[in-house]
Short mmCIF file of C-alpha atoms and ligand atoms in Angstrom, two decimals:
data_model
loop_
_atom_site.label_atom_id
_atom_site.label_comp_id
_atom_site.label_asym_id
_atom_site.label_seq_id
_atom_site.Cartn_x
_atom_site.Cartn_y
_atom_site.Cartn_z
CA UNK A 1 -0.24 -0.08 0.02
CA UNK A 2 1.60 3.39 -0.97
CA UNK A 3 0.65 6.11 1.39
CA UNK A 4 1.90 9.84 0.71
CA UNK A 5 1.46 13.09 2.53
CA UNK A 6 0.67 16.27 0.79
CA UNK A 7 2.65 18.88 2.28
CA UNK A 8 2.92 22.47 0.78
CA UNK A 9 1.85 21.13 -2.51
CA UNK A 10 4.69 18.35 -2.70
CA UNK A 11 4.59 14.87 -1.85
CA UNK A 12 6.58 13.32 1.02
CA UNK A 13 6.97 9.87 0.98
CA UNK A 14 5.54 8.04 4.00
CA UNK A 15 7.51 5.54 6.15
CA UNK A 16 3.93 4.28 7.27
CA UNK A 17 4.04 0.74 5.74
CA UNK A 18 7.49 0.20 7.55
CA UNK A 19 6.21 1.37 10.93
CA UNK A 20 3.14 -0.63 10.63
CA UNK A 21 5.12 -3.86 10.08
CA UNK A 22 7.16 -2.65 13.21
CA UNK A 23 4.13 -2.45 15.14
CA UNK A 24 3.12 -5.96 14.01
CA UNK A 25 6.35 -7.47 15.02
CA UNK A 26 6.17 -5.88 18.49
CA UNK A 27 2.56 -7.06 19.02
CA UNK A 28 3.61 -10.62 17.52
CA UNK A 29 6.51 -10.58 20.04
CA UNK A 30 4.36 -9.80 23.02
CA UNK A 31 1.83 -12.50 21.93
CA UNK A 32 4.70 -15.05 21.50
CA UNK A 33 6.20 -14.09 24.85
CA UNK A 34 2.76 -14.37 26.49
CA UNK A 35 2.15 -17.78 24.75
CA UNK A 36 5.67 -19.20 26.02
CA UNK A 37 4.97 -18.09 29.48
CA UNK A 38 1.28 -19.43 29.46
CA UNK A 39 2.50 -22.86 28.34
CA UNK A 40 5.02 -22.67 31.33
CA UNK A 41 3.13 -20.80 34.23
CA UNK A 42 -0.61 -21.13 32.95
CA UNK A 43 -2.81 -19.40 30.48
CA UNK A 44 -3.68 -16.46 32.94
CA UNK A 45 0.01 -15.47 33.41
CA UNK A 46 0.54 -15.79 29.35
CA UNK A 47 -2.54 -13.36 28.90
CA UNK A 48 -1.40 -10.88 31.65
CA UNK A 49 2.21 -10.57 30.15
CA UNK A 50 0.38 -10.17 26.49
CA UNK A 51 -2.00 -7.45 27.89
CA UNK A 52 1.11 -5.72 29.89
CA UNK A 53 2.93 -5.72 26.63
CA UNK A 54 0.10 -3.94 24.73
CA UNK A 55 -0.31 -1.41 27.64
CA UNK A 56 3.49 -0.60 27.53
CA UNK A 57 3.26 -0.09 23.63
CA UNK A 58 0.10 2.32 24.36
CA UNK A 59 1.88 4.24 27.03
CA UNK A 60 5.06 4.78 24.86
CA UNK A 61 3.02 5.91 22.09
CA UNK A 62 1.15 8.14 24.05
CA UNK A 63 4.27 9.60 25.71
CA UNK A 64 5.65 10.13 22.03
CA UNK A 65 2.70 11.87 20.87
CA UNK A 66 2.41 14.26 23.75
CA UNK A 67 6.03 15.30 22.80
CA UNK A 68 5.28 15.84 19.38
CA UNK A 69 2.13 17.99 20.47
CA UNK A 70 4.44 19.96 22.44
CA UNK A 71 6.80 20.42 19.49
CA UNK A 72 4.09 21.77 17.28
CA UNK A 73 3.78 24.67 19.66
CA UNK A 74 7.16 25.94 18.55
CA UNK A 75 7.87 24.36 15.20
CA UNK A 76 11.02 26.72 14.61
CA UNK A 77 12.87 24.21 16.87
CA UNK A 78 14.02 20.81 15.60
CA UNK A 79 11.39 18.15 16.23
CA UNK A 80 11.88 15.92 19.55
CA UNK A 81 14.28 12.98 18.98
CA UNK A 82 13.46 9.46 19.76
CA UNK A 83 9.56 9.55 19.10
CA UNK A 84 9.90 5.92 17.61
CA UNK A 85 7.97 5.59 14.23
CA UNK A 86 7.16 9.43 14.13
CA UNK A 87 10.92 10.24 13.85
CA UNK A 88 10.84 9.20 10.18
CA UNK A 89 7.55 11.41 9.65
CA UNK A 90 8.73 14.47 11.28
CA UNK A 91 12.43 14.60 9.87
CA UNK A 92 11.18 15.47 6.21
CA UNK A 93 8.36 17.68 7.52
CA UNK A 94 10.73 19.67 9.61
CA UNK A 95 13.34 19.77 6.63
CA UNK A 96 10.51 21.15 4.35
CA UNK A 97 9.40 23.77 7.05
CA UNK A 98 13.09 25.08 7.35
CA UNK A 99 13.25 25.27 3.56
CA UNK A 100 9.91 27.25 3.38
CA UNK A 101 11.25 29.70 6.01
CA UNK A 102 14.62 30.23 4.20
CA UNK A 103 12.49 30.86 0.96
CA UNK A 104 10.10 33.19 2.74
CA UNK A 105 12.95 35.19 4.34
CA UNK A 106 14.51 35.36 0.95
CA UNK A 107 11.27 36.84 -0.74
CA UNK A 108 10.92 39.42 2.29
CA UNK A 109 14.46 40.55 1.45
CA UNK A 110 13.82 41.06 -2.15
CA UNK A 111 10.51 42.83 -1.34
CA UNK A 112 12.54 44.91 1.04
CA UNK A 113 15.03 45.80 -1.59
CA UNK A 114 12.26 46.57 -4.01
CA UNK A 115 10.54 48.98 -1.71
CA UNK A 116 13.88 50.73 -0.69
CA UNK A 117 14.67 51.04 -4.52
CA UNK A 118 11.18 52.56 -4.95
CA UNK A 119 11.75 54.94 -1.92
CA UNK A 120 15.15 56.03 -3.76
CA UNK A 121 13.30 57.02 -6.83
CA UNK A 122 13.39 60.91 -7.34
CA UNK A 123 9.84 60.61 -8.65
CA UNK A 124 6.92 59.70 -6.64
CA UNK A 125 5.34 56.34 -7.16
CA UNK A 126 2.17 54.60 -5.90
CA UNK A 127 0.43 51.50 -6.58
CA UNK A 128 -3.44 51.20 -6.84
CA UNK A 129 -5.88 48.45 -7.46
CA UNK A 130 -8.56 48.27 -10.04
CA UNK A 131 -10.65 50.52 -8.10
CA UNK A 132 -8.14 53.20 -7.76
CA UNK A 133 -7.54 52.15 -4.25
CA UNK A 134 -4.27 53.10 -2.69
CA UNK A 135 -2.03 50.23 -1.70
CA UNK A 136 1.48 51.62 -1.25
CA UNK A 137 3.24 54.98 -2.16
CA UNK A 138 6.90 56.31 -1.57
CA UNK A 139 7.86 59.34 0.40
CA UNK A 140 7.99 61.45 -2.66
CA UNK A 141 4.39 60.57 -3.61
CA UNK A 142 3.28 61.22 -0.35
CA UNK A 143 4.85 64.38 -0.17
CA UNK A 144 3.43 65.44 -3.60
CA UNK A 145 -0.08 64.58 -2.75
CA UNK A 146 -0.10 65.15 0.97
CA UNK A 147 -0.51 61.37 1.61
CA UNK A 148 -0.43 59.62 4.99
CA UNK A 149 0.17 55.93 3.98
CA UNK A 150 -1.03 54.53 7.45
CA UNK A 151 -4.32 56.54 7.16
CA UNK A 152 -4.94 56.65 3.41
CA UNK A 153 -4.05 53.07 2.48
CA UNK A 154 -7.25 51.51 1.36
CA UNK A 155 -8.95 54.45 0.41
CA UNK A 156 -9.73 55.75 -3.15
CA UNK A 157 -6.95 58.11 -4.45
CA UNK A 158 -10.09 59.92 -6.16
CA UNK A 159 -11.32 60.78 -2.66
CA UNK A 160 -7.75 62.15 -1.79
CA UNK A 161 -7.06 63.93 -4.91
CA UNK A 162 -10.16 65.74 -5.44
CA UNK A 163 -9.75 67.33 -8.91
CA UNK A 164 -12.42 66.60 -11.81
CA UNK A 165 -9.64 66.60 -14.45
CA UNK A 166 -7.87 63.68 -12.23
CA UNK A 167 -11.03 61.84 -11.81
CA UNK A 168 -11.42 62.14 -15.95
CA UNK A 169 -7.86 61.06 -16.32
CA UNK A 170 -8.19 57.83 -14.29
CA UNK A 171 -11.45 57.02 -16.28
CA UNK A 172 -9.46 56.93 -19.57
CA UNK A 173 -8.74 53.46 -21.18
CA UNK A 174 -5.14 54.25 -22.04
CA UNK A 175 -2.61 56.72 -20.64
CA UNK A 176 -0.03 57.62 -23.10
CA UNK A 177 0.22 61.28 -21.93
CA UNK A 178 0.65 62.47 -18.36
CA UNK A 179 -1.75 64.86 -16.64
CA UNK A 180 -0.54 68.11 -15.66
CA UNK A 181 -2.24 69.11 -12.45
CA UNK A 182 -2.10 72.43 -10.28
CA UNK A 183 -2.40 71.42 -6.72
CA UNK A 184 -2.08 73.55 -3.51
CA UNK A 185 0.15 72.39 -0.93
CA UNK A 186 0.85 74.02 2.41
CA UNK A 187 -0.41 77.34 0.78
CA UNK A 188 2.00 77.00 -2.18
CA UNK A 189 0.75 76.25 -5.69
CA UNK A 190 2.54 73.55 -7.44
CA UNK A 191 2.38 71.94 -10.91
CA UNK A 192 2.53 68.16 -10.58
CA UNK A 193 2.76 65.64 -13.49
CA UNK A 194 1.00 62.39 -13.13
CA UNK A 195 1.43 59.18 -15.11
CA UNK A 196 -0.76 56.30 -14.80
CA UNK A 197 0.45 52.93 -16.12
CA UNK A 198 -1.51 49.63 -15.86
CA UNK A 199 0.59 46.33 -14.67
CA UNK A 200 -0.47 42.96 -13.81
CA UNK A 201 -4.09 41.98 -13.54
CA UNK A 202 -6.15 45.19 -12.52
CA UNK A 203 -3.19 46.93 -10.88
CA UNK A 204 -1.85 50.40 -11.60
CA UNK A 205 1.41 52.46 -10.99
CA UNK A 206 1.01 56.12 -10.78
CA UNK A 207 4.33 58.10 -11.18
CA UNK A 208 4.09 61.69 -9.86
CA UNK A 209 6.94 64.44 -10.53
CA UNK A 210 6.99 68.04 -9.38
CA UNK A 211 7.28 70.12 -12.78
CA UNK A 212 6.82 73.62 -10.84
CA UNK A 213 10.21 74.62 -11.61
CA UNK A 214 10.48 73.53 -15.15
CA UNK A 215 7.19 75.32 -15.92
CA UNK A 216 8.63 78.44 -14.10
CA UNK A 217 12.05 78.37 -16.19
CA UNK A 218 9.77 77.65 -19.28
CA UNK A 219 7.82 80.69 -18.43
CA UNK A 220 10.73 82.75 -17.52
CA UNK A 221 12.30 81.90 -21.09
CA UNK A 222 9.06 82.71 -22.99
CA UNK A 223 8.83 86.19 -21.03
CA UNK A 224 12.50 86.97 -21.65
CA UNK A 225 12.20 86.16 -25.35
CA UNK A 226 9.05 88.27 -25.39
CA UNK A 227 10.52 91.25 -23.56
CA UNK A 228 13.70 91.12 -25.95
CA UNK A 229 11.58 91.20 -28.80
CA UNK A 230 9.73 93.92 -27.59
CA UNK A 231 12.55 96.12 -26.36
CA UNK A 232 14.25 95.57 -29.68
CA UNK A 233 10.91 96.49 -31.82
CA UNK A 234 10.51 99.81 -30.60
CA UNK A 235 14.00 101.43 -31.63
CA UNK A 236 13.82 99.39 -34.85
CA UNK A 237 10.25 100.76 -35.76
CA UNK A 238 11.53 104.32 -35.16
CA UNK A 239 14.62 103.72 -37.13
CA UNK A 240 12.77 102.16 -39.96
CA UNK A 241 10.33 105.14 -39.97
CA UNK A 242 13.29 107.56 -40.39
CA UNK A 243 14.83 105.47 -43.02
CA UNK A 244 11.74 105.39 -45.07
CA UNK A 245 11.11 109.08 -44.71
CA UNK A 246 14.65 109.81 -45.97
CA UNK A 247 14.19 107.21 -48.75
CA UNK A 248 10.80 108.68 -50.03
CA UNK A 249 11.75 112.31 -49.75
CA UNK A 250 13.41 114.01 -52.47
CA UNK A 251 16.90 115.29 -51.66
CA UNK A 252 15.77 118.94 -51.89
CA UNK A 253 12.74 118.50 -49.38
CA UNK A 254 15.13 118.49 -46.44
CA UNK A 255 17.70 121.23 -45.51
CA UNK A 256 20.99 120.26 -43.84
CA UNK A 257 19.53 120.66 -40.30
CA UNK A 258 16.44 118.74 -40.82
CA UNK A 259 18.60 115.84 -42.28
CA UNK A 260 21.12 116.24 -39.04
CA UNK A 261 18.26 116.18 -36.61
CA UNK A 262 16.98 113.01 -38.18
CA UNK A 263 20.34 111.54 -38.24
CA UNK A 264 20.89 112.24 -34.51
CA UNK A 265 17.37 110.74 -33.71
CA UNK A 266 18.39 107.51 -35.58
CA UNK A 267 21.71 107.30 -33.95
CA UNK A 268 20.01 107.44 -30.56
CA UNK A 269 17.88 104.48 -31.33
CA UNK A 270 20.96 102.70 -32.76
CA UNK A 271 22.56 103.34 -29.41
CA UNK A 272 19.62 102.10 -27.56
CA UNK A 273 19.89 98.83 -29.52
CA UNK A 274 23.54 98.56 -28.95
CA UNK A 275 23.10 99.12 -25.21
CA UNK A 276 20.37 96.56 -24.94
CA UNK A 277 22.75 93.91 -26.82
CA UNK A 278 25.54 94.84 -24.79
CA UNK A 279 23.58 94.47 -21.36
CA UNK A 280 22.00 91.06 -22.93
CA UNK A 281 25.92 89.76 -23.68
CA UNK A 282 26.92 90.68 -20.13
CA UNK A 283 23.91 88.82 -18.39
CA UNK A 284 24.57 85.84 -20.78
CA UNK A 285 28.24 85.87 -19.71
CA UNK A 286 27.36 85.94 -16.18
CA UNK A 287 24.97 82.97 -16.60
CA UNK A 288 27.15 80.94 -18.68
CA UNK A 289 30.37 81.14 -16.40
CA UNK A 290 29.40 79.06 -13.35
CA UNK A 291 32.63 79.86 -11.54
CA UNK A 292 34.01 83.16 -10.77
CA UNK A 293 37.58 84.08 -11.87
CA UNK A 294 38.82 85.88 -8.52
CA UNK A 295 41.78 88.27 -8.79
CA UNK A 296 42.84 91.20 -6.74
CA UNK A 297 40.68 94.24 -8.14
CA UNK A 298 41.90 97.84 -7.99
CA UNK A 299 38.58 99.15 -6.78
CA UNK A 300 39.77 102.81 -6.66
CA UNK A 301 40.41 102.62 -10.32
CA UNK A 302 37.04 101.23 -11.39
CA UNK A 303 35.26 103.70 -9.22
CA UNK A 304 37.09 106.60 -10.73
CA UNK A 305 36.57 105.41 -14.18
CA UNK A 306 32.83 105.02 -13.62
CA UNK A 307 32.79 108.35 -11.85
CA UNK A 308 34.48 110.01 -14.84
CA UNK A 309 31.85 108.20 -17.27
CA UNK A 310 28.90 109.50 -15.08
CA UNK A 311 30.36 112.98 -14.76
CA UNK A 312 30.19 113.08 -18.65
CA UNK A 313 26.64 111.63 -18.58
CA UNK A 314 25.51 114.30 -16.12
CA UNK A 315 27.28 117.18 -18.30
CA UNK A 316 27.58 119.27 -15.18
CA UNK A 317 24.09 119.20 -14.16
CA UNK A 318 24.82 117.40 -10.73
CA UNK A 319 27.08 117.72 -8.00
CA UNK A 320 29.37 114.63 -7.33
CA UNK A 321 30.82 113.69 -3.76
CA UNK A 322 33.21 110.98 -3.32
CA UNK A 323 34.60 109.30 -0.17
CA UNK A 324 36.96 106.51 -1.55
CA UNK A 325 39.41 104.39 0.59
CA UNK A 326 42.06 104.22 -2.27
CA UNK A 327 43.70 101.21 -0.32
CA UNK A 328 40.61 99.01 0.01
CA UNK A 329 40.80 96.23 -2.43
CA UNK A 330 39.08 92.94 -2.67
CA UNK A 331 39.30 89.97 -4.98
CA UNK A 332 36.77 89.35 -7.54
CA UNK A 333 36.18 89.74 -11.24
CA UNK A 334 37.11 93.25 -12.43
CA UNK A 335 34.94 93.47 -15.52
CA UNK A 336 32.10 92.20 -13.51
CA UNK A 337 32.47 94.69 -10.71
CA UNK A 338 33.18 97.59 -13.19
CA UNK A 339 29.76 96.83 -14.79
CA UNK A 340 27.86 96.91 -11.32
CA UNK A 341 29.75 99.96 -10.08
CA UNK A 342 28.87 102.02 -13.24
CA UNK A 343 25.36 100.96 -13.52
CA UNK A 344 24.62 102.08 -10.06
CA UNK A 345 26.46 105.34 -10.73
CA UNK A 346 24.86 105.85 -14.20
CA UNK A 347 21.23 104.99 -12.74
CA UNK A 348 21.81 107.84 -9.84
CA UNK A 349 22.65 110.45 -12.67
CA UNK A 350 19.86 109.43 -14.91
CA UNK A 351 17.11 109.20 -12.05
CA UNK A 352 18.21 112.50 -10.28
CA UNK A 353 17.03 115.92 -11.51
CA UNK A 354 19.35 118.50 -12.48
CA UNK A 355 20.97 120.12 -9.42
CA UNK A 356 20.82 117.22 -7.22
CA UNK A 357 23.89 115.54 -5.44
CA UNK A 358 25.37 112.12 -6.01
CA UNK A 359 27.41 110.60 -3.14
CA UNK A 360 29.71 107.64 -3.98
CA UNK A 361 31.41 105.72 -0.98
CA UNK A 362 33.80 102.91 -0.88
CA UNK A 363 34.71 102.19 2.67
CA UNK A 364 34.70 99.38 5.19
CA UNK A 365 31.76 99.32 7.52
CA UNK A 366 32.09 98.94 11.27
CA UNK A 367 31.38 95.26 10.99
CA UNK A 368 34.59 95.08 8.72
CA UNK A 369 32.73 94.19 5.45
CA UNK A 370 33.69 96.48 2.36
CA UNK A 371 30.71 98.44 1.19
CA UNK A 372 30.31 100.25 -2.22
CA UNK A 373 27.42 102.61 -2.02
CA UNK A 374 25.86 105.13 -4.26
CA UNK A 375 23.41 107.78 -2.92
CA UNK A 376 21.36 110.27 -4.78
CA UNK A 377 18.68 112.91 -4.11
CA UNK A 378 16.79 112.02 -7.09
CA UNK A 379 13.13 110.79 -7.77
CA UNK A 380 13.07 107.95 -5.37
CA UNK A 381 11.32 104.63 -5.76
CA UNK A 382 7.93 103.66 -4.09
CA UNK A 383 8.09 101.01 -1.37
CA UNK A 384 6.19 98.44 -3.31
CA UNK A 385 8.53 98.58 -6.50
CA UNK A 386 11.73 98.15 -4.39
CA UNK A 387 11.51 94.29 -4.38
CA UNK A 388 11.11 94.23 -8.14
CA UNK A 389 13.91 96.24 -9.31
CA UNK A 390 16.30 93.45 -9.99
CA UNK A 391 13.87 91.87 -12.15
CA UNK A 392 15.06 91.82 -15.81
CA UNK A 393 13.08 94.70 -17.83
CA UNK A 394 11.42 95.94 -14.74
CA UNK A 395 11.08 99.80 -14.86
CA UNK A 396 9.22 102.02 -12.25
CA UNK A 397 8.91 104.65 -15.34
CA UNK A 398 9.23 103.07 -18.74
CA UNK A 399 9.21 106.43 -20.51
CA UNK A 400 11.90 107.81 -18.40
CA UNK A 401 14.05 104.93 -18.65
CA UNK A 402 13.78 104.82 -22.31
CA UNK A 403 14.30 108.49 -22.71
CA UNK A 404 17.76 108.23 -20.73
CA UNK A 405 18.90 105.26 -22.78
CA UNK A 406 17.97 102.60 -20.12
CA UNK A 407 17.70 98.79 -21.06
CA UNK A 408 15.82 97.73 -17.70
CA UNK A 409 18.75 95.32 -17.22
CA UNK A 410 21.39 97.26 -15.05
CA UNK A 411 19.97 96.35 -11.82
CA UNK A 412 19.61 92.73 -12.64
CA UNK A 413 23.10 92.73 -13.91
CA UNK A 414 24.22 94.32 -10.41
CA UNK A 415 22.41 91.84 -8.40
CA UNK A 416 23.85 88.85 -10.45
CA UNK A 417 27.32 90.26 -10.10
CA UNK A 418 26.87 90.80 -6.32
CA UNK A 419 25.60 87.09 -5.92
CA UNK A 420 28.66 85.84 -7.85
CA UNK A 421 30.87 87.69 -5.29
CA UNK A 422 28.67 86.47 -2.29
CA UNK A 423 27.69 90.03 -1.59
CA UNK A 424 24.41 91.52 -1.13
CA UNK A 425 22.59 94.31 -2.83
CA UNK A 426 20.60 96.52 -0.50
CA UNK A 427 18.31 99.35 -1.78
CA UNK A 428 16.54 101.86 0.29
CA UNK A 429 14.67 104.63 -1.22
CA UNK A 430 12.01 107.29 -0.45
CA UNK A 431 9.89 108.98 -3.36
CA UNK A 432 11.07 112.47 -4.06
CA UNK A 433 13.97 112.44 -1.57
CA UNK A 434 16.50 109.93 -3.23
CA UNK A 435 17.80 106.41 -3.01
CA UNK A 436 20.72 104.58 -1.88
CA UNK A 437 22.30 101.54 -3.51
CA UNK A 438 24.56 99.36 -1.54
CA UNK A 439 26.78 96.58 -2.28
CA UNK A 440 28.08 94.83 0.79
CA UNK A 441 31.12 92.46 0.41
CA UNK A 442 32.00 89.68 2.51
CA UNK A 443 35.20 90.20 4.70
CA UNK A 444 36.75 87.17 3.08
CA UNK A 445 36.84 89.12 -0.20
CA UNK A 446 39.20 91.54 1.40
CA UNK A 447 42.74 91.55 -0.20
CA UNK A 448 45.58 90.63 2.13
CA UNK A 449 46.87 94.44 2.49
CA UNK A 450 43.42 95.74 3.02
CA UNK A 451 42.61 93.15 5.72
CA UNK A 452 45.83 93.64 7.58
CA UNK A 453 45.34 97.24 7.58
CA UNK A 454 41.95 96.79 9.27
CA UNK A 455 43.40 94.39 11.83
CA UNK A 456 46.05 97.07 12.64
P1 LIG B 1 17.23 101.03 -16.37
O1 LIG B 1 17.83 100.75 -17.58
O2 LIG B 1 15.58 101.21 -16.89
O3 LIG B 1 17.55 102.02 -15.63
P2 LIG B 1 17.72 99.35 -14.25
O4 LIG B 1 17.77 97.73 -14.12
O5 LIG B 1 19.12 99.90 -14.01
O6 LIG B 1 17.17 99.58 -15.69
O7 LIG B 1 16.96 99.82 -13.23
C1 LIG B 1 15.52 99.34 -13.19
C2 LIG B 1 14.70 100.34 -12.68
O8 LIG B 1 14.98 100.96 -11.31
C3 LIG B 1 14.62 101.69 -13.53
O9 LIG B 1 13.81 101.86 -14.63
C4 LIG B 1 14.18 102.78 -12.46
O10 LIG B 1 12.80 102.84 -12.60
C5 LIG B 1 14.76 102.09 -11.27
N1 LIG B 1 15.69 102.85 -10.68
C6 LIG B 1 16.87 102.28 -10.72
N2 LIG B 1 18.02 103.28 -9.99
C7 LIG B 1 17.30 104.36 -9.61
C8 LIG B 1 17.55 105.43 -9.04
N3 LIG B 1 18.77 105.76 -8.65
N4 LIG B 1 16.54 106.30 -8.46
C9 LIG B 1 15.16 105.89 -8.81
N5 LIG B 1 14.88 104.92 -9.62
C10 LIG B 1 15.87 103.97 -10.00
#
């Protein structure tokens, strides 16, 4: 008779036939012993010996079973030894259990590794079942969609992300394109890209990505291109108008004075375009060179040059005061610093009415930090406009800026240069009274001689 035990879907050969024959042999031996003693000491003794033998067999069996029952309460341990016929049954079961335990641990380790890998993803990932019920999500997805896995697991994602376009997206039958969704998180608006992908049977993987910065950069790029085009269109239109007039008019229709006037206006527009291109090139150079080439900068020379240029721009209409520490030098990029220094000075001239005073300072502050500041008694700036002054193409008064040859990029350049020197650009102003623009450099930019001078 072939007997087999099904264990975890696999057959384990049973030693039962062997054990049965052993039991039969034991019973037969007790019966033979009883018969032998019965023929010698009487039938009653023979039966008693036989009964005692059977009793001993039952008791031994019972004891073995109770040891096995005790083992089943902690089957991680090896089975009890010397349990007679059970030895041969328990050994393969225990081997199988041990193997299964090892397999399970290996699977748990693989699962753990997969979860760790999913957690390390720079994107958010979550798994959903066919009813869009949340099963699992990584930290990034939890942060993107304000999820709490402990609380939200088992809940429909449609109840968590309450946006009609998201509900509509999940109802599609194929998801070739991701969904762009504007969500508010901790009072901050962000743009998320959500992409659903089916896998397995009725399972879905949703990948989330924060594209707020990418969108912002894209908008900045579009605005920048639109602004540059707009800035160039105005002088170009004026220039083309004059050229057409000169072209269409007969030579004799204009006297030398009129012709000269037209040419001067055309040159002004050409200068405006040239200034714009020069500022755009400066900005592009600032942005495309990631590291600063630091050298000792003769600040006194740069400031004196900028002062001379500003005095020429002012044409004697303003009073200039300069407090310059000629020995104070810093390390940095001379061309970049020259651009920032002259931008602040020329702005002071352009936004100060004739008769005003422009004060330039290059000294060390009480805290030891070198400061370049330009103060004017000009038109000043309203408080609400101050934070926007360093934005590209921002002007408080567009007409005045254009009239004086402004490009709308001067302060953006100055701010960029300051940042590249780990300096701060500070602006204080009062409408009608004047403004002060200050660049505060860090102490570690001081050249050795200047630093020693201060220490002494
Ligand atoms: P712009 O070429 O137009 O001068 P800037 O970037 O240098 O461009 O300055 C941005 C705007 O900040 C200017 O259009 C002007 O409105 C304002 N501004 C700059 N400097 C001064 C100043 N010293 N006084 C008053 N307003 C100023």
